[in-house]
Tab-separated table of C-alpha atoms in Angstrom:
chain	number	residue	atom	x	y	z
T	1	MET	CA	-128.597	-46.114	16.047
T	2	SER	CA	-129.573	-43.782	18.849
T	3	THR	CA	-127.613	-43.661	22.149
T	4	GLU	CA	-130.761	-44.872	23.986
T	5	VAL	CA	-130.933	-48.021	21.790
T	6	GLU	CA	-127.167	-48.725	22.259
T	7	ASN	CA	-127.533	-48.299	25.928
T	8	CYS	CA	-130.435	-50.727	26.049
T	9	ALA	CA	-128.317	-53.151	24.089
T	10	LYS	CA	-125.561	-52.966	26.703
T	11	ARG	CA	-128.047	-53.490	29.533
T	12	ARG	CA	-129.501	-56.450	27.712
T	13	LEU	CA	-126.127	-58.162	27.172
T	14	ALA	CA	-125.075	-57.453	30.773
T	15	PHE	CA	-128.354	-59.054	31.914
T	16	GLN	CA	-127.781	-62.163	29.653
T	17	LYS	CA	-124.479	-62.889	31.388
T	18	THR	CA	-126.092	-62.590	34.802
T	19	TYR	CA	-129.073	-64.674	33.799
T	20	SER	CA	-126.752	-67.324	32.437
T	21	GLN	CA	-125.194	-67.669	35.894
T	22	GLU	CA	-128.658	-67.622	37.598
T	23	MET	CA	-129.715	-70.536	35.331
T	24	GLY	CA	-126.563	-72.477	36.218
T	25	GLY	CA	-124.932	-71.692	32.842
T	26	TRP	CA	-126.004	-72.575	29.339
T	27	ARG	CA	-122.921	-74.272	28.052
T	28	LYS	CA	-124.014	-76.179	25.095
T	29	ARG	CA	-122.046	-77.044	21.980
T	30	SER	CA	-124.055	-75.343	19.227
T	31	LEU	CA	-124.967	-71.896	17.938
T	32	ILE	CA	-128.598	-73.243	17.854
T	33	ASP	CA	-128.690	-73.612	21.697
T	34	ASP	CA	-127.024	-70.203	22.104
T	35	ALA	CA	-129.768	-68.659	20.037
T	36	LYS	CA	-132.477	-70.409	22.075
T	37	PHE	CA	-130.913	-69.241	25.239
T	38	GLU	CA	-130.664	-65.614	23.973
T	39	THR	CA	-134.393	-65.776	23.202
T	40	LEU	CA	-135.239	-66.888	26.772
T	41	ALA	CA	-132.847	-64.351	28.300
T	42	ASN	CA	-134.303	-61.533	26.146
T	43	GLN	CA	-137.858	-62.536	27.209
T	44	GLU	CA	-136.819	-62.341	30.889
T	45	PHE	CA	-135.000	-59.067	30.247
T	46	GLU	CA	-138.140	-57.498	28.826
T	47	LYS	CA	-140.064	-58.688	31.858
T	48	ARG	CA	-137.648	-57.142	34.365
T	49	GLU	CA	-137.309	-53.874	32.305
T	50	ARG	CA	-141.108	-53.526	32.445
T	51	LYS	CA	-141.072	-54.239	36.194
T	52	ILE	CA	-138.430	-51.518	36.748
T	53	SER	CA	-140.240	-49.110	34.584
T	54	ASN	CA	-143.517	-49.700	36.537
T	55	THR	CA	-141.672	-49.270	39.848
T	56	GLU	CA	-140.163	-45.969	38.717
T	57	ILE	CA	-143.650	-44.760	37.684
T	58	ALA	CA	-145.121	-45.730	41.072
T	59	GLU	CA	-142.289	-43.912	42.924
T	60	ASN	CA	-142.763	-40.840	40.832
T	61	ASP	CA	-146.503	-40.829	41.608
T	62	ASP	CA	-145.676	-41.149	45.323
T	63	VAL	CA	-143.286	-38.176	45.216
T	64	PHE	CA	-145.898	-36.137	43.178
T	65	ALA	CA	-148.611	-36.930	45.769
T	66	GLN	CA	-146.366	-36.066	48.680
T	67	ASN	CA	-145.973	-32.598	46.981
T	68	GLY	CA	-149.692	-31.996	47.024
T	69	GLY	CA	-150.447	-33.420	43.659
T	70	HIS	CA	-152.168	-36.578	42.618
T	71	PRO	CA	-150.724	-39.799	41.154
T	72	ALA	CA	-150.568	-39.994	37.394
T	73	SER	CA	-153.734	-41.891	36.762
T	74	PRO	CA	-154.339	-40.951	33.184
T	75	LYS	CA	-152.535	-43.129	30.541
T	76	PRO	CA	-149.484	-41.502	29.060
T	77	GLU	CA	-150.019	-39.918	25.619
T	78	SER	CA	-149.227	-42.278	22.755
T	79	VAL	CA	-146.093	-41.459	20.796
T	80	VAL	CA	-146.097	-41.568	17.036
T	81	ILE	CA	-143.850	-40.676	14.135
T	82	THR	CA	-145.431	-38.413	11.566
T	83	SER	CA	-144.028	-37.427	8.121
T	84	TYR	CA	-144.999	-34.336	6.170
T	85	VAL	CA	-144.507	-33.036	2.615
T	86	ILE	CA	-144.870	-29.255	2.642
T	87	LYS	CA	-144.868	-27.142	-0.500
T	88	LEU	CA	-143.565	-23.670	0.035
T	89	LYS	CA	-144.161	-20.643	-2.157
T	90	GLU	CA	-141.169	-18.745	-0.780
T	91	GLY	CA	-137.406	-19.555	-0.743
T	92	LEU	CA	-135.499	-21.558	1.774
T	93	GLY	CA	-135.667	-18.645	4.217
T	94	SER	CA	-139.182	-19.719	4.991
T	95	VAL	CA	-137.952	-23.107	6.296
T	96	ALA	CA	-136.822	-21.371	9.545
T	97	ARG	CA	-140.335	-19.950	10.027
T	98	ILE	CA	-141.756	-23.491	9.640
T	99	LEU	CA	-139.303	-24.945	12.173
T	100	LYS	CA	-140.303	-22.398	14.749
T	101	LEU	CA	-143.659	-24.231	15.090
T	102	PHE	CA	-141.722	-27.112	16.743
T	103	GLU	CA	-140.012	-24.893	19.337
T	104	ASN	CA	-141.022	-25.360	22.974
T	105	THR	CA	-142.794	-28.596	22.196
T	106	LYS	CA	-141.809	-32.123	23.219
T	107	THR	CA	-141.310	-33.103	19.575
T	108	THR	CA	-138.253	-34.517	17.949
T	109	LEU	CA	-137.283	-33.699	14.334
T	110	LEU	CA	-135.913	-36.981	13.004
T	111	HIS	CA	-135.300	-35.960	9.394
T	112	ILE	CA	-135.329	-32.699	7.360
T	113	GLU	CA	-134.970	-32.606	3.606
T	114	SER	CA	-135.599	-29.941	1.000
T	115	ARG	CA	-135.784	-29.985	-2.748
T	116	GLN	CA	-137.010	-27.935	-5.704
T	117	THR	CA	-140.513	-28.548	-6.775
T	118	ARG	CA	-142.114	-28.553	-10.249
T	119	THR	CA	-145.384	-27.201	-8.944
T	120	LYS	CA	-146.080	-23.779	-10.362
T	121	GLY	CA	-145.953	-20.933	-7.841
T	122	ARG	CA	-144.059	-22.896	-5.232
T	123	THR	CA	-140.187	-22.990	-5.215
T	124	PHE	CA	-139.337	-25.557	-2.660
T	125	GLU	CA	-140.742	-28.742	-1.188
T	126	LEU	CA	-139.848	-29.654	2.448
T	127	PHE	CA	-139.994	-33.151	3.948
T	128	LEU	CA	-140.104	-33.427	7.734
T	129	GLU	CA	-140.209	-36.568	9.901
T	130	CYS	CA	-141.205	-35.862	13.550
T	131	GLN	CA	-141.692	-37.888	16.770
T	132	GLY	CA	-143.992	-36.691	19.464
T	133	SER	CA	-147.296	-37.228	21.195
T	134	LYS	CA	-150.236	-37.745	18.950
T	135	ASP	CA	-152.108	-34.688	20.272
T	136	THR	CA	-149.072	-32.460	19.909
T	137	LEU	CA	-148.418	-33.470	16.299
T	138	ALA	CA	-152.077	-33.055	15.495
T	139	SER	CA	-151.829	-29.417	16.726
T	140	ILE	CA	-148.710	-28.897	14.656
T	141	THR	CA	-150.469	-30.263	11.562
T	142	ASN	CA	-153.312	-27.743	12.000
T	143	ALA	CA	-150.765	-24.922	12.452
T	144	LEU	CA	-148.918	-25.960	9.239
T	145	HIS	CA	-152.108	-25.714	7.217
T	146	GLN	CA	-152.717	-22.135	8.461
T	147	HIS	CA	-149.101	-20.944	8.151
T	148	PRO	CA	-148.624	-17.827	5.948
T	149	VAL	CA	-145.786	-19.367	3.902
T	150	VAL	CA	-147.969	-22.412	3.094
T	151	GLN	CA	-151.080	-22.207	1.093
T	152	ASP	CA	-154.158	-24.356	1.624
T	153	GLY	CA	-153.754	-27.935	0.439
T	154	SER	CA	-150.021	-27.775	0.404
T	155	VAL	CA	-149.407	-29.933	3.543
T	156	THR	CA	-149.623	-33.681	3.111
T	157	VAL	CA	-149.242	-36.205	5.871
T	158	VAL	CA	-147.429	-39.084	4.023
T	159	GLY	CA	-147.064	-41.485	6.981
T	160	GLU	CA	-147.806	-42.076	10.601
T	161	LYS	CA	-146.345	-44.963	12.629
T	162	THR	CA	-145.583	-45.978	16.161
T	163	PRO	CA	-141.934	-45.984	17.009
T	164	ASN	CA	-140.463	-49.387	17.490
T	165	LYS	CA	-139.656	-49.571	21.189
T	166	LYS	CA	-137.870	-52.919	20.744
T	167	GLU	CA	-135.431	-51.570	18.149
T	168	LEU	CA	-132.308	-53.711	18.385
T	169	TRP	CA	-128.771	-52.325	18.100
T	170	PHE	CA	-126.608	-53.844	15.393
T	171	PRO	CA	-123.233	-52.788	13.947
T	172	ARG	CA	-123.400	-50.176	11.131
T	173	HIS	CA	-119.733	-49.896	10.353
T	174	ILE	CA	-117.088	-52.592	10.474
T	175	SER	CA	-115.418	-50.737	13.381
T	176	ASP	CA	-118.579	-51.388	15.366
T	177	LEU	CA	-117.531	-55.045	15.591
T	178	ASP	CA	-115.226	-53.898	18.429
T	179	LYS	CA	-118.496	-53.884	20.449
T	180	CYS	CA	-119.562	-57.331	19.254
T	181	THR	CA	-117.379	-59.370	21.588
T	182	HIS	CA	-120.034	-60.719	24.009
T	183	LEU	CA	-119.251	-64.246	25.182
T	184	LEU	CA	-122.511	-65.603	26.395
T	185	THR	CA	-121.767	-69.298	26.470
T	186	LYS	CA	-118.157	-69.983	27.346
T	187	PHE	CA	-116.434	-73.285	27.901
T	188	GLU	CA	-113.583	-71.635	29.668
T	189	PRO	CA	-111.414	-74.406	31.342
T	190	ASP	CA	-111.476	-72.715	34.696
T	191	LEU	CA	-115.318	-72.648	34.822
T	192	ASP	CA	-116.353	-75.959	33.283
T	193	TYR	CA	-115.225	-79.017	35.182
T	194	GLU	CA	-115.875	-81.240	32.169
T	195	HIS	CA	-113.381	-79.239	30.149
T	196	PRO	CA	-110.240	-81.328	29.366
T	197	GLY	CA	-108.052	-78.506	30.623
T	198	PHE	CA	-109.944	-77.937	33.819
T	199	ALA	CA	-107.261	-79.384	36.161
T	200	ASP	CA	-104.290	-78.064	33.977
T	201	LYS	CA	-103.267	-74.706	35.605
T	202	GLU	CA	-100.640	-73.993	32.926
T	203	TYR	CA	-103.160	-74.539	30.144
T	204	ARG	CA	-105.663	-72.319	31.841
T	205	GLN	CA	-103.145	-69.534	32.154
T	206	ARG	CA	-102.189	-69.668	28.541
T	207	ARG	CA	-105.820	-69.720	27.449
T	208	LYS	CA	-106.340	-66.532	29.443
T	209	MET	CA	-103.316	-64.936	27.890
T	210	ILE	CA	-104.582	-65.606	24.330
T	211	ALA	CA	-108.096	-64.597	25.204
T	212	ASP	CA	-106.784	-61.169	26.530
T	213	ILE	CA	-105.076	-60.634	23.153
T	214	ALA	CA	-108.461	-61.035	21.511
T	215	PHE	CA	-110.297	-58.751	23.947
T	216	ASP	CA	-107.689	-56.035	23.394
T	217	TYR	CA	-107.882	-56.241	19.574
T	218	ARG	CA	-109.361	-53.322	17.603
T	219	GLU	CA	-110.591	-53.215	14.020
T	220	GLY	CA	-107.853	-52.250	11.598
T	221	GLU	CA	-104.895	-53.460	13.681
T	222	PRO	CA	-102.695	-56.315	12.560
T	223	ILE	CA	-103.635	-59.519	14.169
T	224	PRO	CA	-101.144	-60.340	16.957
T	225	ARG	CA	-99.014	-63.434	16.181
T	226	ILE	CA	-98.977	-66.307	18.612
T	227	ASP	CA	-95.844	-68.243	19.340
T	228	TYR	CA	-97.193	-71.693	19.619
T	229	VAL	CA	-95.556	-74.150	21.923
T	230	GLN	CA	-94.666	-77.697	21.066
T	231	THR	CA	-97.597	-79.268	22.850
T	232	GLU	CA	-99.983	-77.188	20.739
T	233	ILE	CA	-98.193	-77.980	17.530
T	234	ASP	CA	-98.350	-81.746	18.493
T	235	THR	CA	-102.101	-81.436	18.945
T	236	TRP	CA	-102.465	-79.633	15.605
T	237	SER	CA	-100.269	-82.284	13.856
T	238	HIS	CA	-102.304	-85.129	15.162
T	239	VAL	CA	-105.616	-83.690	13.825
T	240	TYR	CA	-103.969	-82.571	10.545
T	241	ARG	CA	-102.634	-85.973	9.674
T	242	GLN	CA	-105.843	-87.810	10.401
T	243	LEU	CA	-108.093	-85.362	8.449
T	244	LYS	CA	-105.800	-85.013	5.403
T	245	ASN	CA	-106.003	-88.730	4.872
T	246	LEU	CA	-109.811	-88.467	4.520
T	247	HIS	CA	-109.891	-85.464	2.234
T	248	PRO	CA	-109.717	-87.319	-1.118
T	249	THR	CA	-112.760	-89.582	-0.151
T	250	HIS	CA	-114.809	-87.319	2.081
T	251	ALA	CA	-114.232	-83.620	1.390
T	252	CYS	CA	-115.851	-81.742	-1.478
T	253	SER	CA	-113.694	-80.635	-4.360
T	254	ASP	CA	-113.843	-76.895	-3.459
T	255	TYR	CA	-112.555	-77.595	-0.027
T	256	GLN	CA	-109.682	-79.762	-1.344
T	257	GLN	CA	-108.616	-77.173	-3.933
T	258	ASN	CA	-108.614	-74.342	-1.411
T	259	PHE	CA	-106.781	-76.463	1.167
T	260	GLU	CA	-103.977	-77.102	-1.314
T	261	MET	CA	-103.754	-73.269	-1.934
T	262	LEU	CA	-103.552	-72.649	1.825
T	263	GLU	CA	-100.641	-75.105	2.054
T	264	ARG	CA	-98.857	-73.300	-0.756
T	265	GLU	CA	-99.500	-69.748	0.327
T	266	CYS	CA	-100.261	-69.634	4.098
T	267	GLY	CA	-97.913	-72.080	5.688
T	268	TYR	CA	-100.557	-74.866	6.303
T	269	SER	CA	-98.575	-77.931	7.172
T	270	GLU	CA	-98.491	-80.780	9.571
T	271	ASN	CA	-95.890	-79.160	11.732
T	272	ASN	CA	-97.008	-75.439	11.563
T	273	ILE	CA	-100.046	-73.722	12.894
T	274	PRO	CA	-100.776	-70.826	10.452
T	275	GLN	CA	-101.002	-67.276	11.791
T	276	LEU	CA	-104.436	-65.594	11.534
T	277	GLN	CA	-102.920	-62.464	9.880
T	278	ASP	CA	-101.413	-64.490	7.074
T	279	VAL	CA	-104.643	-66.437	6.538
T	280	SER	CA	-106.736	-63.248	6.706
T	281	THR	CA	-104.631	-61.587	3.989
T	282	PHE	CA	-105.149	-64.633	1.820
T	283	LEU	CA	-108.932	-64.711	2.306
T	284	LYS	CA	-109.139	-60.953	1.694
T	285	ARG	CA	-107.539	-61.442	-1.651
T	286	LYS	CA	-109.698	-64.423	-2.576
T	287	THR	CA	-113.188	-63.514	-1.409
T	288	GLY	CA	-113.027	-60.270	0.588
T	289	PHE	CA	-113.422	-62.139	3.924
T	290	GLN	CA	-111.058	-61.388	6.760
T	291	LEU	CA	-110.408	-62.890	10.157
T	292	ARG	CA	-110.763	-61.252	13.537
T	293	PRO	CA	-109.425	-62.777	16.802
T	294	VAL	CA	-112.056	-63.773	19.316
T	295	ALA	CA	-111.736	-64.951	22.838
T	296	GLY	CA	-114.401	-67.749	22.671
T	297	LEU	CA	-117.973	-68.463	21.759
T	298	LEU	CA	-119.856	-65.305	20.706
T	299	SER	CA	-123.569	-64.605	21.090
T	300	PRO	CA	-125.443	-65.669	17.911
T	301	ARG	CA	-126.270	-62.049	17.065
T	302	ASP	CA	-122.678	-60.853	17.344
T	303	PHE	CA	-121.357	-63.820	15.371
T	304	LEU	CA	-123.836	-63.582	12.569
T	305	ALA	CA	-123.557	-59.750	12.383
T	306	SER	CA	-119.843	-60.165	11.811
T	307	LEU	CA	-120.473	-62.238	8.720
T	308	ALA	CA	-122.514	-59.357	7.227
T	309	PHE	CA	-119.170	-57.442	6.991
T	310	ARG	CA	-117.318	-60.480	5.536
T	311	VAL	CA	-115.538	-60.821	8.923
T	312	PHE	CA	-115.135	-64.308	10.504
T	313	GLN	CA	-114.423	-64.301	14.218
T	314	CYS	CA	-111.693	-66.845	14.796
T	315	THR	CA	-110.041	-68.163	17.947
T	316	GLN	CA	-106.253	-68.482	18.346
T	317	TYR	CA	-106.019	-70.956	21.204
T	318	VAL	CA	-105.578	-74.692	20.717
T	319	ARG	CA	-107.681	-77.423	22.351
T	320	HIS	CA	-106.214	-79.341	25.211
T	321	GLY	CA	-103.732	-82.076	24.169
T	322	ALA	CA	-105.304	-84.749	26.384
T	323	LYS	CA	-108.199	-84.981	23.935
T	324	PRO	CA	-106.956	-83.871	20.501
T	325	ASP	CA	-109.846	-85.452	18.669
T	326	TYR	CA	-112.487	-83.602	20.717
T	327	SER	CA	-113.101	-80.036	21.684
T	328	PRO	CA	-116.093	-78.772	23.651
T	329	GLU	CA	-115.720	-75.365	21.956
T	330	PRO	CA	-114.376	-73.918	18.691
T	331	ASP	CA	-110.596	-73.566	18.584
T	332	CYS	CA	-108.191	-72.555	15.883
T	333	VAL	CA	-107.904	-76.257	14.839
T	334	HIS	CA	-111.603	-76.307	14.060
T	335	GLU	CA	-111.702	-72.944	12.411
T	336	LEU	CA	-108.491	-73.001	10.376
T	337	LEU	CA	-109.021	-76.624	9.172
T	338	GLY	CA	-112.794	-76.497	9.039
T	339	HIS	CA	-114.012	-73.056	8.118
T	340	VAL	CA	-111.188	-71.210	6.323
T	341	PRO	CA	-110.889	-73.446	3.186
T	342	MET	CA	-114.610	-72.884	2.397
T	343	MET	CA	-114.404	-69.167	3.107
T	344	ALA	CA	-111.967	-69.055	0.119
T	345	ASP	CA	-114.725	-70.012	-2.194
T	346	PRO	CA	-116.562	-67.000	-3.653
T	347	THR	CA	-120.019	-68.548	-3.712
T	348	PHE	CA	-119.741	-69.971	-0.205
T	349	ALA	CA	-118.367	-66.601	1.030
T	350	GLN	CA	-121.427	-64.838	-0.494
T	351	PHE	CA	-123.759	-67.273	1.100
T	352	SER	CA	-122.171	-66.705	4.524
T	353	GLN	CA	-122.385	-62.950	4.189
T	354	GLU	CA	-126.054	-63.115	3.161
T	355	LEU	CA	-126.892	-65.186	6.242
T	356	GLY	CA	-125.229	-62.414	8.318
T	357	ILE	CA	-127.091	-59.610	6.574
T	358	VAL	CA	-130.432	-61.137	6.986
T	359	SER	CA	-129.777	-61.489	10.827
T	360	LEU	CA	-129.380	-57.691	11.324
T	361	GLY	CA	-132.354	-56.455	13.268
T	362	ALA	CA	-134.221	-59.824	13.032
T	363	ALA	CA	-136.487	-60.920	15.843
T	364	ASP	CA	-135.291	-63.505	18.333
T	365	ALA	CA	-137.382	-66.316	16.780
T	366	ASP	CA	-135.853	-65.582	13.349
T	367	ILE	CA	-132.352	-65.521	14.825
T	368	GLU	CA	-133.008	-69.031	16.074
T	369	LYS	CA	-133.952	-70.111	12.573
T	370	ILE	CA	-130.962	-68.352	10.988
T	371	ALA	CA	-128.603	-69.946	13.514
T	372	THR	CA	-130.153	-73.373	12.809
T	373	LEU	CA	-129.669	-72.915	9.051
T	374	TYR	CA	-126.084	-71.956	9.707
T	375	TRP	CA	-125.563	-75.013	11.843
T	376	PHE	CA	-126.811	-77.498	9.247
T	377	THR	CA	-125.078	-75.845	6.288
T	378	VAL	CA	-121.865	-74.024	7.233
T	379	GLU	CA	-121.071	-76.368	10.183
T	380	PHE	CA	-122.499	-79.699	9.179
T	381	GLY	CA	-123.559	-79.438	5.552
T	382	LEU	CA	-123.206	-82.221	2.919
T	383	CYS	CA	-123.323	-81.811	-0.787
T	384	LYS	CA	-123.748	-84.010	-3.903
T	385	GLU	CA	-120.743	-84.265	-6.171
T	386	ASN	CA	-120.490	-86.516	-9.268
T	387	GLY	CA	-123.168	-88.773	-7.834
T	388	GLU	CA	-121.524	-89.025	-4.378
T	389	ILE	CA	-122.124	-87.232	-1.119
T	390	ARG	CA	-119.213	-85.152	0.222
T	391	ALA	CA	-118.798	-82.901	3.212
T	392	TYR	CA	-118.468	-79.098	3.096
T	393	GLY	CA	-119.400	-78.168	6.688
T	394	ALA	CA	-116.668	-77.122	9.051
T	395	GLY	CA	-117.877	-79.210	12.029
T	396	THR	CA	-117.450	-82.392	9.996
T	397	LEU	CA	-114.297	-81.410	8.107
T	398	SER	CA	-112.436	-80.626	11.356
T	399	ALA	CA	-113.317	-83.772	13.257
T	400	TYR	CA	-112.109	-87.173	12.162
T	401	GLY	CA	-114.834	-89.236	13.869
T	402	GLU	CA	-117.623	-86.895	12.819
T	403	LEU	CA	-116.402	-86.837	9.176
T	404	LYS	CA	-116.343	-90.659	8.949
T	405	HIS	CA	-119.789	-90.891	10.608
T	406	ALA	CA	-121.318	-88.200	8.342
T	407	LEU	CA	-120.572	-90.187	5.123
T	408	SER	CA	-121.529	-93.628	6.646
T	409	ASP	CA	-124.956	-95.226	6.552
T	410	LYS	CA	-125.656	-94.293	10.194
T	411	PRO	CA	-127.115	-90.837	10.166
T	412	LYS	CA	-130.333	-89.766	8.464
T	413	VAL	CA	-129.587	-87.657	5.329
T	414	LEU	CA	-132.410	-85.357	4.137
T	415	PRO	CA	-132.687	-83.015	1.137
T	416	PHE	CA	-131.967	-79.433	2.092
T	417	ASP	CA	-135.150	-77.289	2.584
T	418	PRO	CA	-134.872	-74.113	4.606
T	419	ASP	CA	-138.410	-74.360	5.934
T	420	VAL	CA	-137.608	-77.846	7.269
T	421	THR	CA	-133.873	-77.374	8.162
T	422	SER	CA	-134.549	-74.099	10.134
T	423	LEU	CA	-136.847	-75.996	12.456
T	424	GLN	CA	-134.688	-79.173	12.914
T	425	GLU	CA	-134.040	-80.079	16.499
T	426	TYR	CA	-130.492	-80.443	17.620
T	427	THR	CA	-128.950	-82.876	20.130
T	428	ASP	CA	-125.385	-82.898	21.279
T	429	ASP	CA	-125.206	-86.269	23.066
T	430	ASP	CA	-123.242	-88.012	20.249
T	431	PHE	CA	-122.507	-87.582	16.569
T	432	GLN	CA	-125.048	-85.727	14.462
T	433	PRO	CA	-128.028	-87.883	13.817
T	434	VAL	CA	-129.383	-85.826	10.926
T	435	PHE	CA	-127.613	-84.153	8.039
T	436	PHE	CA	-129.048	-82.104	5.038
T	437	VAL	CA	-127.610	-82.483	1.601
T	438	ILE	CA	-127.598	-79.839	-1.175
T	439	GLU	CA	-127.490	-80.301	-4.899
T	440	SER	CA	-125.191	-77.277	-5.319
T	441	PHE	CA	-124.106	-74.133	-3.529
T	442	GLU	CA	-126.030	-72.085	-6.107
T	443	GLU	CA	-129.318	-73.926	-5.400
T	444	MET	CA	-128.743	-73.580	-1.660
T	445	MET	CA	-128.277	-69.850	-2.024
T	446	ASP	CA	-131.475	-69.530	-4.135
T	447	LYS	CA	-133.484	-71.439	-1.528
T	448	VAL	CA	-132.138	-69.427	1.406
T	449	ARG	CA	-132.796	-66.142	-0.362
T	450	GLN	CA	-136.432	-67.069	-0.847
T	451	PHE	CA	-136.642	-68.154	2.815
T	452	SER	CA	-134.931	-64.858	3.892
T	453	SER	CA	-137.410	-62.767	1.912
T	454	ARG	CA	-140.195	-63.963	4.247
T	455	ILE	CA	-138.324	-62.716	7.423
T	456	LYS	CA	-140.199	-59.561	8.513
T	457	ARG	CA	-138.111	-56.498	9.360
T	458	PRO	CA	-138.955	-52.823	9.481
T	459	TYR	CA	-136.378	-52.120	6.771
T	460	GLU	CA	-134.080	-53.764	4.221
T	461	VAL	CA	-130.361	-53.338	4.562
T	462	HIS	CA	-127.495	-53.140	2.093
T	463	TYR	CA	-123.749	-53.656	2.657
T	464	ASP	CA	-121.518	-51.070	0.949
T	465	PRO	CA	-118.077	-52.671	0.474
T	466	PHE	CA	-116.465	-49.305	-0.314
T	467	THR	CA	-117.316	-47.734	2.982
T	468	GLN	CA	-117.700	-51.030	4.898
T	469	CYS	CA	-121.033	-49.764	6.160
T	470	ILE	CA	-124.509	-51.236	6.522
T	471	GLN	CA	-127.033	-48.941	4.932
T	472	LEU	CA	-130.763	-48.874	5.795
T	473	LEU	CA	-132.806	-48.869	2.637
T	474	ASN	CA	-135.547	-46.675	4.164
T	475	SER	CA	-135.495	-43.474	2.046
T	476	LYS	CA	-136.068	-42.656	-1.544
T	477	GLY	CA	-132.675	-41.049	-1.782
T	478	MET	CA	-130.865	-44.175	-0.653
T	479	LEU	CA	-132.915	-46.325	-3.022
T	480	HIS	CA	-132.165	-43.994	-5.996
T	481	GLN	CA	-128.482	-44.087	-5.278
T	482	LEU	CA	-128.375	-47.859	-5.053
T	483	ALA	CA	-130.442	-48.087	-8.276
T	484	ARG	CA	-127.957	-45.873	-10.087
T	485	ASN	CA	-125.018	-47.962	-8.943
T	486	LEU	CA	-126.772	-51.161	-10.004
T	487	HIS	CA	-127.602	-49.638	-13.360
T	488	SER	CA	-123.943	-48.851	-13.971
T	489	GLU	CA	-123.012	-52.455	-13.116
T	490	LEU	CA	-125.636	-53.803	-15.497
T	491	ASP	CA	-124.433	-51.548	-18.290
T	492	ASN	CA	-120.875	-52.773	-17.788
T	493	LEU	CA	-122.163	-56.422	-17.761
T	494	GLN	CA	-124.194	-55.821	-20.981
T	495	ARG	CA	-121.113	-54.369	-22.725
T	496	ALA	CA	-119.120	-57.516	-21.704
T	497	ILE	CA	-121.872	-59.776	-22.961
T	498	ASP	CA	-122.044	-57.912	-26.307
T	499	ARG	CA	-118.215	-58.092	-26.682
T	500	ILE	CA	-118.116	-61.832	-26.139
T	501	HIS	CA	-121.011	-62.296	-28.515
T	502	ASN	CA	-119.293	-60.303	-31.251
T	503	VAL	CA	-116.033	-62.229	-30.765
T	504	THR	CA	-117.890	-65.573	-31.055
T	505	ILE	CA	-119.659	-64.394	-34.301
T	506	ASN	CA	-116.364	-63.193	-35.887
C-alpha cells in the first residue's frame, strides 16, 4: 500500500474517534452496530475531506490571482493508469532509452517487467504500467510508436483504467496487525456510566493496566501473563460452573471435545483462568490460529482483517464481579470459554479465516454484511446434530441465560441463508430474538463462499501461510506461481488417492 493510502487510513480512523464523540458515542453491543457506525463515519469523513480539498483549491486560486494570474477555472486533467506491452528489437540496453521518454513528465511508473519474446527479430518484450494525465500518456504513446528501438505495430496498449481514489488500507503482513488496534466503540468503565465497574476505582485502574499491556504488545512477542486476583478468579469460576453444566445438553459435540482438550492441555479449570500464551500455543498446533492481546472492542475492519491471518484478537481483562452473568463488552471469560474451543476445530477455523480474507478491501456496505454474517454464525450460530439443535456460537456458549434461551421455544429459528442472514436486523434490548441454524459446517462454508464470490473488489487476494503475507492476485506472474503451487498439491493428493486405492484392491 502506498504511503498516501496509509496516511488517509490514519486520518479516517482519527476522524471516526472524534465523530463518535460528536455523536454522543456509539456504544452498542454488536459487531453489526460497529460496522454500521463505521459506514456512517466514513461517509461523513468523505464529505469533510472533499470540503477541505475544495477549500485548499480556492485558497490556491486566491494566491495565484494575487500574484497576477487567474483562478484555476479549467477542470484538472483526468488521471489514468495505462499499461503497455512493447516489443524491442535490441537488447536490454534499449530499455533505458525507452524510460527516458518518461523523464521530466508528471508520470509515475508503477510497474516495469521484461521477458524474452518468441517473436522473430525482437529479443525482449517490455511491460510498463504508468499513471499520469490522459493527455500526457497519449503523447507518450505516440512517442513510443515512433521510437527508433521500437518498430511500427510493436506497441500495444493492454489496459487503461482510472485509479481508485478510495483505495482502502489493509494489513499485508501479519506484523501490520500492530496497526490494527483501533478501538472505535469502547465500553470502558470510566466512560460508560452503565458499566458495572463505573463506580469502582480499583477495577478501573486494573482495567487500564491490562489495556496498556495490549497496546504495548507487538507481533512476535510472547503474550504477557496476567496474575489474576481472587475476585477475578471467583467471577471466572461462577461462569465456568454454570456453563459446564449445560455443555452435555446444549453445546455441539465439536465444542465439547475441544473443551475437554483445553482442560487437559491448557489449564482450563473452575479455579484457574488460562493464560493467553498457553492457549495460543495450543491453537497454533491444532489449526494454525493464534491469539493476540487486545485492549477492547476493535473496529470491524481491524477485527475481521486479523482473522485473515488466523489471528484472533483476545482481551485479558475479566468482567466486573458485581454482574458475573453479564458483560457489556467482550472479556476473556467470553473469549476463552466461547470462542477458543471452536477455533480449535479445523473446519471452523478455515471458515473464520475466509470471512476475514473476503473483508480485505471490501466496501463499507459489504463490511456490514460480513459483520452480520459473523454475528449470526461465529457469535450466535446454531447447528443440527443427530436430529437436535445445538449451539456453536461464542455469544451463546459463554452466557448461561443466552444459552438456555437459544435452545428454548422462545426465539425464532431460521435456516441459514447468507443472502437473508447478512441483512438480518439486530436488536440488543434483550436475548437474541432470531437465530440461524446450519445443517453442517461444510454446508455453511459452501454457502458463504458462493455469497463471497459476489462481493465486488478490484482484486482477489491470497494468504501465503509460509510468509504470513496477503498477496494481491493482480498479475500473471502471481497467478502462474499460485497455479504451480496448487498443481504440486494436487499431484500429492492424487498419489495419496492412488496409494489408498491400491491398498484397498490388494
